[in-house]
PDB file of C-alpha atoms and ligand atoms in Angstrom:
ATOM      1  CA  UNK Y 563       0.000   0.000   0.000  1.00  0.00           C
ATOM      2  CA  UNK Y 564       1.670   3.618  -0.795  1.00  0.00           C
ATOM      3  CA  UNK Y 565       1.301   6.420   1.253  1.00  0.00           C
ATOM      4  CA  UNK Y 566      -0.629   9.041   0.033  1.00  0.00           C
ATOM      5  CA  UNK Y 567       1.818  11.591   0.589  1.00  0.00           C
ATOM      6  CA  UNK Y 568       4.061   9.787  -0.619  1.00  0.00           C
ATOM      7  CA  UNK Y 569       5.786  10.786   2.098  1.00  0.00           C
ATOM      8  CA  UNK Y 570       7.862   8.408   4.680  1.00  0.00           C
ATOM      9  CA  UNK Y 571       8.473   9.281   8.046  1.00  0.00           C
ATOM     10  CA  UNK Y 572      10.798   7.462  10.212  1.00  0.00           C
ATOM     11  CA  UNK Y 573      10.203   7.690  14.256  1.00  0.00           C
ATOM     12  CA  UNK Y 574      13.426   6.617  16.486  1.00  0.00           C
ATOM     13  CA  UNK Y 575      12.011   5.103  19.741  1.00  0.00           C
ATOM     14  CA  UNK Y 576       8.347   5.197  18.047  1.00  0.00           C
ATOM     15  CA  UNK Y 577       7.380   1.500  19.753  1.00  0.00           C
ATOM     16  CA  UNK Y 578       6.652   3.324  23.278  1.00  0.00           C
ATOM     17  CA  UNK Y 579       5.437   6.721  24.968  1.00  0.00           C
ATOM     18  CA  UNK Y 580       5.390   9.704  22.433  1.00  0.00           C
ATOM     19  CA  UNK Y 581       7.396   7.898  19.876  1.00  0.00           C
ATOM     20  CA  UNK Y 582       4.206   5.590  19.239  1.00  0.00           C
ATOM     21  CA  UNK Y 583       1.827   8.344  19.504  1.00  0.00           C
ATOM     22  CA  UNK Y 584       3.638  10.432  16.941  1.00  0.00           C
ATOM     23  CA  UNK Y 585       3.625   7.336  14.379  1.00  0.00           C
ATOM     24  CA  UNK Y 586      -0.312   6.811  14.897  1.00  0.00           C
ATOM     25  CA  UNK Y 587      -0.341  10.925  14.525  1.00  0.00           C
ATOM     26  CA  UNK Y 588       1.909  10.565  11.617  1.00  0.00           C
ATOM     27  CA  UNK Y 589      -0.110   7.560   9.696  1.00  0.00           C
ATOM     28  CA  UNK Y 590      -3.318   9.437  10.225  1.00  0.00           C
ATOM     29  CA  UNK Y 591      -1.982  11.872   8.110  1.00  0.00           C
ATOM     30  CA  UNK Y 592      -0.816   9.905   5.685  1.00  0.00           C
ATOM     31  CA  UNK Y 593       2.819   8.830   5.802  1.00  0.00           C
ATOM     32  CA  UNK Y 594       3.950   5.591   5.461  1.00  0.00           C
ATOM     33  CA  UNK Y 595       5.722   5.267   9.124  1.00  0.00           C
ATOM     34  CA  UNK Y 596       9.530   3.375   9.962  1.00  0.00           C
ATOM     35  CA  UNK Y 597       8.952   2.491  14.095  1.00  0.00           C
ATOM     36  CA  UNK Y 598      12.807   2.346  15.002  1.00  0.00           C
ATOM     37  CA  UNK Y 599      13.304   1.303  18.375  1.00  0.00           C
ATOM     38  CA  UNK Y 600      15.601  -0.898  19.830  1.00  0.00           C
ATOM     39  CA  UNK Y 601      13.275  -3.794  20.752  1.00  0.00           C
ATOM     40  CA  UNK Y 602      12.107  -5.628  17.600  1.00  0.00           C
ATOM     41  CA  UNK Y 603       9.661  -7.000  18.936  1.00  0.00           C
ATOM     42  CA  UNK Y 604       8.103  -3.773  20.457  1.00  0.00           C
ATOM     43  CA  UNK Y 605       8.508  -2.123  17.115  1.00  0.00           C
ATOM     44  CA  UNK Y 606       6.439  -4.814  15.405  1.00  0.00           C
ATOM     45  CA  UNK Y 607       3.421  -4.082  18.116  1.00  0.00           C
ATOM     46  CA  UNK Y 608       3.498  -0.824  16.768  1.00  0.00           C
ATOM     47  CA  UNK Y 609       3.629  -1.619  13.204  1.00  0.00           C
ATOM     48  CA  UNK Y 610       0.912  -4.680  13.510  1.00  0.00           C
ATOM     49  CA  UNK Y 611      -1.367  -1.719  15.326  1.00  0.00           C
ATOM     50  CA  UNK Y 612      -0.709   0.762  12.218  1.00  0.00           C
ATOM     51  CA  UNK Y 613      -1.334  -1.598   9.326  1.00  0.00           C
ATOM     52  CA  UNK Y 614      -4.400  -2.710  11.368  1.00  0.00           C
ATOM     53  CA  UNK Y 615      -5.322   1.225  10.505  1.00  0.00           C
ATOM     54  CA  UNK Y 616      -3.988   1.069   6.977  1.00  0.00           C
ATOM     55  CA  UNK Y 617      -1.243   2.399   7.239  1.00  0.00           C
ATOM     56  CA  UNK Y 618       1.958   1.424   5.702  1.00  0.00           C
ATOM     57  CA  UNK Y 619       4.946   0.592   8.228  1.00  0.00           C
ATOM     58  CA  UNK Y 620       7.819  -1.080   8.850  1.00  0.00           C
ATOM     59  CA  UNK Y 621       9.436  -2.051  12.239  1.00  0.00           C
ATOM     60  CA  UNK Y 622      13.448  -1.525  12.263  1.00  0.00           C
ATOM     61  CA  UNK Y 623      15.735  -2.564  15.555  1.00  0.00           C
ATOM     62  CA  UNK Y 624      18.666  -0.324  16.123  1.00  0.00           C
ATOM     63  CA  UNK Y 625      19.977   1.393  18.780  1.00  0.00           C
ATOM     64  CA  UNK Y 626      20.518   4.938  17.825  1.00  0.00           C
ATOM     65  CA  UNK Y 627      24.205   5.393  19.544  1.00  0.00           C
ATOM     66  CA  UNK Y 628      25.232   2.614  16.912  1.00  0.00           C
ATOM     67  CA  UNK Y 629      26.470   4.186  13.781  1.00  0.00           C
ATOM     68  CA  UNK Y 630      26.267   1.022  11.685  1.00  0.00           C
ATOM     69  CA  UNK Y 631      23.391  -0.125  12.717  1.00  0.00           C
ATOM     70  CA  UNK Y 632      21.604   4.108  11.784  1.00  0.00           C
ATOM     71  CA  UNK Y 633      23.339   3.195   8.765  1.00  0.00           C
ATOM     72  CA  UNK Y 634      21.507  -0.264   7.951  1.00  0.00           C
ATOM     73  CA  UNK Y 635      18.025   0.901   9.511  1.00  0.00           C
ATOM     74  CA  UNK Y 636      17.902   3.711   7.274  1.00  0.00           C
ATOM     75  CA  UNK Y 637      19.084   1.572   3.646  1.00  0.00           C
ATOM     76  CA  UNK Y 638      16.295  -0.901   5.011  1.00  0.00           C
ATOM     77  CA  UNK Y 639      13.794   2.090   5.157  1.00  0.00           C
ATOM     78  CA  UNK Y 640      15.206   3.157   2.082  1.00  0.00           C
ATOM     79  CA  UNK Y 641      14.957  -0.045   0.190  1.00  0.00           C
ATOM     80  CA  UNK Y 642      11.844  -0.919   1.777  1.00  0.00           C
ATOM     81  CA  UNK Y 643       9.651   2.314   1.974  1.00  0.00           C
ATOM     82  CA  UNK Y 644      11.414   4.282  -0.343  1.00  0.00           C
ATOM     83  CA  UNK Y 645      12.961   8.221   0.727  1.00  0.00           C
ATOM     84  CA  UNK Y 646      12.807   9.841   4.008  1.00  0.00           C
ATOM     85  CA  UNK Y 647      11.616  13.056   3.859  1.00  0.00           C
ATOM     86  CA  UNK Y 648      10.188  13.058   7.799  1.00  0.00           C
ATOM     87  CA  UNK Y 649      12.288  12.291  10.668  1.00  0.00           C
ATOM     88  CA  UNK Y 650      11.179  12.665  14.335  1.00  0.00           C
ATOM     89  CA  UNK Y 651      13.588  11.307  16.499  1.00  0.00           C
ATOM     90  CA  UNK Y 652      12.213  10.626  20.369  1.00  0.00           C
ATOM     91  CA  UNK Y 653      14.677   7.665  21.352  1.00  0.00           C
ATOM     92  CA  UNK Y 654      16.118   8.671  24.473  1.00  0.00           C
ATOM     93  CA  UNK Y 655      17.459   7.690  27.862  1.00  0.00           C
ATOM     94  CA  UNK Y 656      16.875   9.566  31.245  1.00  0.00           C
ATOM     95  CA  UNK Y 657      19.053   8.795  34.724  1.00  0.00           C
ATOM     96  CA  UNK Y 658      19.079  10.504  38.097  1.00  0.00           C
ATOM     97  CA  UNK Y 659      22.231  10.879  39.713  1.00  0.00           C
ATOM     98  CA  UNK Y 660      24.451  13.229  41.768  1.00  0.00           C
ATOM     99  CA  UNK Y 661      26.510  15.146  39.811  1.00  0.00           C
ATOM    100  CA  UNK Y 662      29.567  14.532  42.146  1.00  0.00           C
ATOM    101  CA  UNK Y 663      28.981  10.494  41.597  1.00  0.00           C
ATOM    102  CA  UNK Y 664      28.214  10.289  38.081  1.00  0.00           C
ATOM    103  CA  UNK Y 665      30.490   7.840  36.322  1.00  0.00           C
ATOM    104  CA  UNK Y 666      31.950   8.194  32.815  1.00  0.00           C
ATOM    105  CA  UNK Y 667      29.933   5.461  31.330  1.00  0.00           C
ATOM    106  CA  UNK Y 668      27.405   6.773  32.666  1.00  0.00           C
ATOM    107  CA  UNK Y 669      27.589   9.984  31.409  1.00  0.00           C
ATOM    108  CA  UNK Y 670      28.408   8.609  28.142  1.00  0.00           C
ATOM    109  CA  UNK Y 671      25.873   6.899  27.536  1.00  0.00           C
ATOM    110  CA  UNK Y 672      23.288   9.528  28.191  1.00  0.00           C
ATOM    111  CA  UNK Y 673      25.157  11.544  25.392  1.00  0.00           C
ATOM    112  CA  UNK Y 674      25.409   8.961  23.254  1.00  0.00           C
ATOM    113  CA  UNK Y 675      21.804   7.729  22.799  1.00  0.00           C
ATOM    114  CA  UNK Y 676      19.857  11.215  23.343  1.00  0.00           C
ATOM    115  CA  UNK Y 677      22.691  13.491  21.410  1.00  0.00           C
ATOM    116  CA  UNK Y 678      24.936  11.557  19.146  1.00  0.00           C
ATOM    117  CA  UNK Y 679      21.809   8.856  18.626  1.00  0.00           C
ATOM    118  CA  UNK Y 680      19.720  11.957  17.390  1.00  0.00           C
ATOM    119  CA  UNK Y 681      22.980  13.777  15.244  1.00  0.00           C
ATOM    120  CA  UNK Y 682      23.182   9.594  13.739  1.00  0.00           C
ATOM    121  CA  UNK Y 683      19.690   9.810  12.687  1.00  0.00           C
ATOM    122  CA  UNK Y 684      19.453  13.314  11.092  1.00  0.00           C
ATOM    123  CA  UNK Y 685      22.729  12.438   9.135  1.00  0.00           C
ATOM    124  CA  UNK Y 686      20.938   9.452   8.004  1.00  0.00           C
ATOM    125  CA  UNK Y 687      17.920  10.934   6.603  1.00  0.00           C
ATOM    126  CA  UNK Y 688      19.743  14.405   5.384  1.00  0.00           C
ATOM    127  CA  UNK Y 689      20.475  12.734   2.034  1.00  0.00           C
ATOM    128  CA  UNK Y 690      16.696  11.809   1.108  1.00  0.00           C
ATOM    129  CA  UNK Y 691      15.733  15.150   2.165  1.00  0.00           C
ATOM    130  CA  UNK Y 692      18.326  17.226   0.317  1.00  0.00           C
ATOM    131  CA  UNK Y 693      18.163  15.251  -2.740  1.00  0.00           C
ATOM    132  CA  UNK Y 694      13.921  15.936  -2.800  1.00  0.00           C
ATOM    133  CA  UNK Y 695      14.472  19.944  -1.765  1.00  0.00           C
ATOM    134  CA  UNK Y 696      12.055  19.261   1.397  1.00  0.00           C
ATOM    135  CA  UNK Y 697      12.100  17.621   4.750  1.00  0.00           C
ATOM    136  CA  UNK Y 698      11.144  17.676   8.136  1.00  0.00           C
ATOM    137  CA  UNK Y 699      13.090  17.214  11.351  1.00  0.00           C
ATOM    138  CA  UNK Y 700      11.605  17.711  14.837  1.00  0.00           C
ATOM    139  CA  UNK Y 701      13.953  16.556  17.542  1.00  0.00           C
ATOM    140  CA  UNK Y 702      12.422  16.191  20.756  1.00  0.00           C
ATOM    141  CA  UNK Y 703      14.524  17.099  23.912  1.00  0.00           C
ATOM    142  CA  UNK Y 704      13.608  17.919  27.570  1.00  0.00           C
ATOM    143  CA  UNK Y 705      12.405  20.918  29.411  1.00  0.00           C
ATOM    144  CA  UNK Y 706      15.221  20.193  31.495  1.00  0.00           C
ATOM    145  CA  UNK Y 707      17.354  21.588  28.213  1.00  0.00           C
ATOM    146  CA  UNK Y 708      15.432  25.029  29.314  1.00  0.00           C
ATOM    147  CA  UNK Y 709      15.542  25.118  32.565  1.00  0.00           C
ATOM    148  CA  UNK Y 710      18.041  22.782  34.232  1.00  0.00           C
ATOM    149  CA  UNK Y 711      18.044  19.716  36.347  1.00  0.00           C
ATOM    150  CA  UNK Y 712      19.156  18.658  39.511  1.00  0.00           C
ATOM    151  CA  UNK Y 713      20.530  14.982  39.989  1.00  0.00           C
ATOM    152  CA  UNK Y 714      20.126  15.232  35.840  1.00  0.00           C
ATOM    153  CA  UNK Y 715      23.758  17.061  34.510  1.00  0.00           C
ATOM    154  CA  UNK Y 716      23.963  14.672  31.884  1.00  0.00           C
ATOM    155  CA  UNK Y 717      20.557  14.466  30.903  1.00  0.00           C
ATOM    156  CA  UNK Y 718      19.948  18.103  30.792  1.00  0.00           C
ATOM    157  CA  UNK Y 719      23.007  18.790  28.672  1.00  0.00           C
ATOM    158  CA  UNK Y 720      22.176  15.945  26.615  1.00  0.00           C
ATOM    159  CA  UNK Y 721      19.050  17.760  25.706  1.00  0.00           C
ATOM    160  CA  UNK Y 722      20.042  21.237  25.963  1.00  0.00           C
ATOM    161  CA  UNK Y 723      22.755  19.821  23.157  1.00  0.00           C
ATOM    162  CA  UNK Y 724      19.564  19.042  20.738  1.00  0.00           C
ATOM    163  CA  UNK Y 725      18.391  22.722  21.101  1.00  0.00           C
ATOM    164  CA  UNK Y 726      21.513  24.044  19.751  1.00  0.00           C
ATOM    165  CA  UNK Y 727      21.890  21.115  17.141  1.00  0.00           C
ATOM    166  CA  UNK Y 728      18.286  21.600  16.254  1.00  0.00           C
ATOM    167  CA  UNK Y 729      19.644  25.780  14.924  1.00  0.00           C
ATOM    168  CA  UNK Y 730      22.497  24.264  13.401  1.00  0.00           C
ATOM    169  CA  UNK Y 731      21.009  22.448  11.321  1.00  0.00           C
ATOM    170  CA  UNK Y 732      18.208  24.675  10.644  1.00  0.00           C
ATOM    171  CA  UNK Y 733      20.089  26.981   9.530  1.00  0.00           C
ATOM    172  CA  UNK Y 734      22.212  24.676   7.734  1.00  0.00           C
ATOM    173  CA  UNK Y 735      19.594  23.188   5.232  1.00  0.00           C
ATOM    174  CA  UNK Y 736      17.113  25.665   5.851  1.00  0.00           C
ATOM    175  CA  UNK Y 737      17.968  27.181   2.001  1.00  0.00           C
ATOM    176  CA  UNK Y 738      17.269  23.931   0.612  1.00  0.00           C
ATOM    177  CA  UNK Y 739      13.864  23.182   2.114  1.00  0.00           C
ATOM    178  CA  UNK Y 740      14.247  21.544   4.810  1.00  0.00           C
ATOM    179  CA  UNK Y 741      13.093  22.545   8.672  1.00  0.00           C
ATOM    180  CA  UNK Y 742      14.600  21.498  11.898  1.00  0.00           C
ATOM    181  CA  UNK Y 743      12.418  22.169  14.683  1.00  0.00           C
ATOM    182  CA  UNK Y 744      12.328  21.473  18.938  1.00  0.00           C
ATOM    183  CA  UNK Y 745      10.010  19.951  21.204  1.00  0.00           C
ATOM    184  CA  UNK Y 746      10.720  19.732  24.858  1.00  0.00           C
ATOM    185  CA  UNK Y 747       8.238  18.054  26.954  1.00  0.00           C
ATOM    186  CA  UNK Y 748       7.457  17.953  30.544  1.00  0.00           C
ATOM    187  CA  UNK Y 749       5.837  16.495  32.316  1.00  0.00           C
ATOM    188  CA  UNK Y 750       3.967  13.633  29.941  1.00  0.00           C
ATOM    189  CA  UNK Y 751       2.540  10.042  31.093  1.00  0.00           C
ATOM    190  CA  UNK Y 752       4.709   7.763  29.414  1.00  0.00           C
ATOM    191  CA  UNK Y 753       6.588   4.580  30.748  1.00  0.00           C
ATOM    192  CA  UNK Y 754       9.613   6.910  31.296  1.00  0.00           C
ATOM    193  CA  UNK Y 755       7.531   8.670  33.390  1.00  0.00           C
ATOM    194  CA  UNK Y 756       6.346   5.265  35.481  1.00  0.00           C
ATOM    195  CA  UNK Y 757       9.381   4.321  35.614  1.00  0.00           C
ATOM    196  CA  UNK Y 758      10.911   7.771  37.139  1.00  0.00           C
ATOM    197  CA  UNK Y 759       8.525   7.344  39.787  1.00  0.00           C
ATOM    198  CA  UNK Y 760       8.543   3.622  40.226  1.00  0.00           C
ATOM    199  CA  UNK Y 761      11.873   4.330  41.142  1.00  0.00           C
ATOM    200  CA  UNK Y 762      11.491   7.601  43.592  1.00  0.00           C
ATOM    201  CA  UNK Y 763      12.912   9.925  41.042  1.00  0.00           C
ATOM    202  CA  UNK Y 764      10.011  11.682  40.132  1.00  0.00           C
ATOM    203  CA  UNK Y 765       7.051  12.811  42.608  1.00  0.00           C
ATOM    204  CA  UNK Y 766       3.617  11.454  42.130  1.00  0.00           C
ATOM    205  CA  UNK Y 767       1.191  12.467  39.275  1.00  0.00           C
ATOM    206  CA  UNK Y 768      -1.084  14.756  41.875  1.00  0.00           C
ATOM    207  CA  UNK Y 769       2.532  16.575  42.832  1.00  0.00           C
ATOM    208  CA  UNK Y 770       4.123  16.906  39.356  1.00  0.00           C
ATOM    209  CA  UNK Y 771       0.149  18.021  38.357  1.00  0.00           C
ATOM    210  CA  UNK Y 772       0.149  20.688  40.964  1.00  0.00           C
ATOM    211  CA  UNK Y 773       3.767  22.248  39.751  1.00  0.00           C
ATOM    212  CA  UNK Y 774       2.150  22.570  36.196  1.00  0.00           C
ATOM    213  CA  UNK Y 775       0.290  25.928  35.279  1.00  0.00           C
ATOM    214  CA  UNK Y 776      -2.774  23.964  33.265  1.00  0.00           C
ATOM    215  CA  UNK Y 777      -2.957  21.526  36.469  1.00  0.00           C
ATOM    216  CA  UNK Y 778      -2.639  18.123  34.590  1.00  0.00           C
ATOM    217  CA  UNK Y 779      -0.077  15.618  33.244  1.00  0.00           C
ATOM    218  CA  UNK Y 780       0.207  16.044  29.467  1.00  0.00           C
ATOM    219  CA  UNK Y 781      -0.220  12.221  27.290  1.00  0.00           C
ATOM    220  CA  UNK Y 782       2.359  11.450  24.490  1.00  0.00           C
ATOM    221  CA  UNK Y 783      -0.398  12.459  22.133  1.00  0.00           C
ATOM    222  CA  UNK Y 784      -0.339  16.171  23.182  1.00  0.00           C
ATOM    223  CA  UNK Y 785       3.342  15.495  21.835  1.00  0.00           C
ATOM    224  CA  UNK Y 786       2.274  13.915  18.449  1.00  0.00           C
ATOM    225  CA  UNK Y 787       0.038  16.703  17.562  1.00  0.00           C
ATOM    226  CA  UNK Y 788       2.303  19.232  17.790  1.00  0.00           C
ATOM    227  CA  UNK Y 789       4.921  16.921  16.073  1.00  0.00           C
ATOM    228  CA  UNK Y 790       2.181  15.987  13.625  1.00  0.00           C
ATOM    229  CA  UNK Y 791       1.960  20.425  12.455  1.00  0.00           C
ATOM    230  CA  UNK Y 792       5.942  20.537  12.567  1.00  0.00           C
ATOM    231  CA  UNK Y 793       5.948  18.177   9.736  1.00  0.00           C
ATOM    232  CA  UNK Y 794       3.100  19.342   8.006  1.00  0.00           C
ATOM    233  CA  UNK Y 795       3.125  21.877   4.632  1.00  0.00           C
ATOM    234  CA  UNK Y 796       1.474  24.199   6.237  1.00  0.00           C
ATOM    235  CA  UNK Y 797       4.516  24.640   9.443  1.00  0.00           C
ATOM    236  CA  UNK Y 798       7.033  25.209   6.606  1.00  0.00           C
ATOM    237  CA  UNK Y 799       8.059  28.327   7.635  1.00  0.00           C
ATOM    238  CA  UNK Y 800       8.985  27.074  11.170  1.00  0.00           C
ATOM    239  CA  UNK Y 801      12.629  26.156  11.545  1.00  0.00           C
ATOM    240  CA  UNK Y 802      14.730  25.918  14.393  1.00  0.00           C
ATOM    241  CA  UNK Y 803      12.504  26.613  16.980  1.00  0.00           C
ATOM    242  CA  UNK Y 804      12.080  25.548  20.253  1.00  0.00           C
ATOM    243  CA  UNK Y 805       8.190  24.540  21.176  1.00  0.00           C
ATOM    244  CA  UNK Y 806       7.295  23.555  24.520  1.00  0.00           C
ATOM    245  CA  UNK Y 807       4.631  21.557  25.199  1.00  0.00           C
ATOM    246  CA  UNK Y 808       4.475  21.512  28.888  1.00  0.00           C
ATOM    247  CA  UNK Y 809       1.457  22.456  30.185  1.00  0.00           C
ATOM    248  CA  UNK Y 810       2.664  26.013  30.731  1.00  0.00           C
ATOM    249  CA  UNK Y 811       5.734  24.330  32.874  1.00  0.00           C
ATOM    250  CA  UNK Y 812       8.105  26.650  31.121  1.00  0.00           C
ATOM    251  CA  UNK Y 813       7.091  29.977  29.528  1.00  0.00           C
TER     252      UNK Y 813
HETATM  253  P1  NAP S 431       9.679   5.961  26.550  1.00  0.00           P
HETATM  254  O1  NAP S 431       8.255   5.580  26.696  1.00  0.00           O
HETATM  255  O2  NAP S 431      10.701   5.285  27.400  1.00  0.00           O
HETATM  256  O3  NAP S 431      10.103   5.817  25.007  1.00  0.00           O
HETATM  257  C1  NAP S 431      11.442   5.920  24.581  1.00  0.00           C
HETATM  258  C2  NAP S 431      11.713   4.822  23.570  1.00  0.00           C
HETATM  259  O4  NAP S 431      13.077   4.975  23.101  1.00  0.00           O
HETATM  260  C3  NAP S 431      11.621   3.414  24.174  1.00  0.00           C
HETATM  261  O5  NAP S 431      10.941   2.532  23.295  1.00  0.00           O
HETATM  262  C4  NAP S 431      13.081   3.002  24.294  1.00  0.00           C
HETATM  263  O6  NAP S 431      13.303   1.603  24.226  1.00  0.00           O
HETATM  264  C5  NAP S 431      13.666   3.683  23.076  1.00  0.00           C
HETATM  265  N1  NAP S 431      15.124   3.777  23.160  1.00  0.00           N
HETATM  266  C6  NAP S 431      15.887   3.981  24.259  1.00  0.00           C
HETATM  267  N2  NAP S 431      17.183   3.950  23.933  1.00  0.00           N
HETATM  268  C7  NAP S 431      17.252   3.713  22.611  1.00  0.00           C
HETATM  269  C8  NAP S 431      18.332   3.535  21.700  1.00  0.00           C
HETATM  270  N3  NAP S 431      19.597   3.607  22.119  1.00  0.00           N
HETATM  271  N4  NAP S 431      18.054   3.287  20.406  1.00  0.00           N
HETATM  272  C9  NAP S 431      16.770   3.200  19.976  1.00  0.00           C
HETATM  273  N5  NAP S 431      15.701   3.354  20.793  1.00  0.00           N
HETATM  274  C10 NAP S 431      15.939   3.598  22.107  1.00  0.00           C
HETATM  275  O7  NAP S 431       9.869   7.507  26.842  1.00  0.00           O
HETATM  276  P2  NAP S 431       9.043   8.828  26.452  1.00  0.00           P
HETATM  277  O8  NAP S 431       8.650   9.465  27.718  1.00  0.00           O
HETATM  278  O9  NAP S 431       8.074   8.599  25.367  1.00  0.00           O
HETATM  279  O10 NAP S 431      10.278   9.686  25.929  1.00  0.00           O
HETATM  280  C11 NAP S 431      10.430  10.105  24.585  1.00  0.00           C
HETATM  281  C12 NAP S 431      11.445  11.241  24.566  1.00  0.00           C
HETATM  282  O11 NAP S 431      10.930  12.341  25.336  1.00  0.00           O
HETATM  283  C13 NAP S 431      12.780  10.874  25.218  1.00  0.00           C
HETATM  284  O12 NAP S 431      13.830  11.390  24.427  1.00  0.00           O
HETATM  285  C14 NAP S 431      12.723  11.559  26.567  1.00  0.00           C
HETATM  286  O13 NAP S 431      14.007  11.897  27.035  1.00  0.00           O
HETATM  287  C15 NAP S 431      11.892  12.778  26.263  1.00  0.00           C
HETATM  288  N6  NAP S 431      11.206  13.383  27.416  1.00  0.00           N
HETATM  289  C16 NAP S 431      10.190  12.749  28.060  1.00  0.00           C
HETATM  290  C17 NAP S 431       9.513  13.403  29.087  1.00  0.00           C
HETATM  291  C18 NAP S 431       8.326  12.808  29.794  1.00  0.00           C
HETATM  292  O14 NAP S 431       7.701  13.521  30.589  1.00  0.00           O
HETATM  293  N7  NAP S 431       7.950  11.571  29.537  1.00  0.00           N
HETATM  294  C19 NAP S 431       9.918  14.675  29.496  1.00  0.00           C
HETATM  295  C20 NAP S 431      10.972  15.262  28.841  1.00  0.00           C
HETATM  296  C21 NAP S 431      11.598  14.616  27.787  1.00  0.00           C
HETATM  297  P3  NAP S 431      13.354   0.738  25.607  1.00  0.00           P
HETATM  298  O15 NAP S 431      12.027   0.948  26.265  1.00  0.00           O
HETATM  299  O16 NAP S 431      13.578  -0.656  25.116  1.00  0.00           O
HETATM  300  O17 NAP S 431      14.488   1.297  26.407  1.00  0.00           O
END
């Protein structure tokens, strides 16, 4: 079945939380949708759940922080789907630790799956894009990025790295059609966010709810609507910016 945008969008960690809201957002409106994640299995839930809907997908394993394997999930979207012109890329990894203890693997791998993952990705799918003279990147970060994070250093630079990566490359391809946009989230019910406080990093849902201006958690498809505009036609004068959807957590 071909998409009838003819457009193919390819969502890094799209089998849970936002990720898989912004494919179901994205196959609504019409693209055929690549679920990257690094569970196969997981990825295939997804996929079985958008054909089910009629839309075209495909279910690739890969971590993100591995070049090689970016490199062979993308010729297998290629090959399979056809060009990327849409990439949203919501793989990521959170951890809560004292600055003073954090270890160097662990800081390395936050930066390797949320910021070199994401720069992986983009280079993948800058080809497609360039070579059709249009293309959509949102990147989505962390209001942490904005605002800092305790017991989060690496996390919050991780993400406050995609902010500034996010201008670069606006700027950068901007001429040639292509926009590069932000999303950070707070505050959104996701398994991330179960596991944060399953673990007694994060407060409980009526405690994070009373911190945020609008007085309720977001869901990962306030997320994939605003993802869903950023990669429409009609958003193609928006490039590298930053748009928080957060409840009013950050103004
Ligand atoms: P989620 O439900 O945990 O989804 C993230 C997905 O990314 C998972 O399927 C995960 O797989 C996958 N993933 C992790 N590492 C990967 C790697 N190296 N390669 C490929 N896929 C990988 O989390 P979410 O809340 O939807 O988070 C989506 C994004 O929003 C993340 O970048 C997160 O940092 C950011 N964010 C979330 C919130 C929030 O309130 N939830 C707030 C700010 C920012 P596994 O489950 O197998 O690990």
């Amino acid at each position: 079945m071909s998409s009838p945008t003819g457009r193919v969008a390819v969502v890094t960690g799209g089998a849970s939380g936002m990720g898989e809201a912004t494919c179901h957002e994205l196959g609504r409106r019409g693209h055929a949708v690549a679920v990257l994640d690094l569970d196969e299995g997981a990825a295939q839930r997804v996929v079985d759940a958008l054909r089910a809907d009629g839309v075209t997908a495909l279910a690739v394993a890969a971590d993100v922080s591995d070049h090689a394997a970016v490199t062979g999930a993308f010729a297998k979207v290629r090959s399979e789907l056809g060009p990327v012109h849409v990439l949203v890329t919501s793989a990521g990894v959170v951890g809560w630790c004292p600055s003073v203890d954090l270890t160097p693997e662990a800081w390395q791998r936050v930066i390797d799956v949320n910021l070199t993952g994401t720069f992986f990705c983009a280079q993948a799918a800058l080809p497609d894009m360039i070579e059709a003279g249009w293309g959509r990147i949102v990147m989505i970060s962390s209001s942490s990025a904005q605002r800092g994070s305790p017991g989060m250093a690496h996390y919050a630079a991780s993400k406050g790295a995609l902010i500034s990566l996010t201008k670069s490359l606006a700027r950068e391809y901007g001429p040639i059609g292509i926009t590069v946009n932000n999303i950070p989230p707070s505050g959104i019910e996701t398994p991330m966010q179960h596991h944060g406080q399953a673990t007694g990093n994060l407060p409980p849902n009526e405690q994070m709810a009373a911190s945020i201006p609008l007085g309720h958690l977001g869901t990962g498809d306030d997320i994939a609507a605003a993802v869903g505009f950023l990669c429409s036609e009609q958003a193609g004068f928006i490039t590298g910016q930053t748009l928080g959807v957060n409840g009013g957590s950050v103004m």
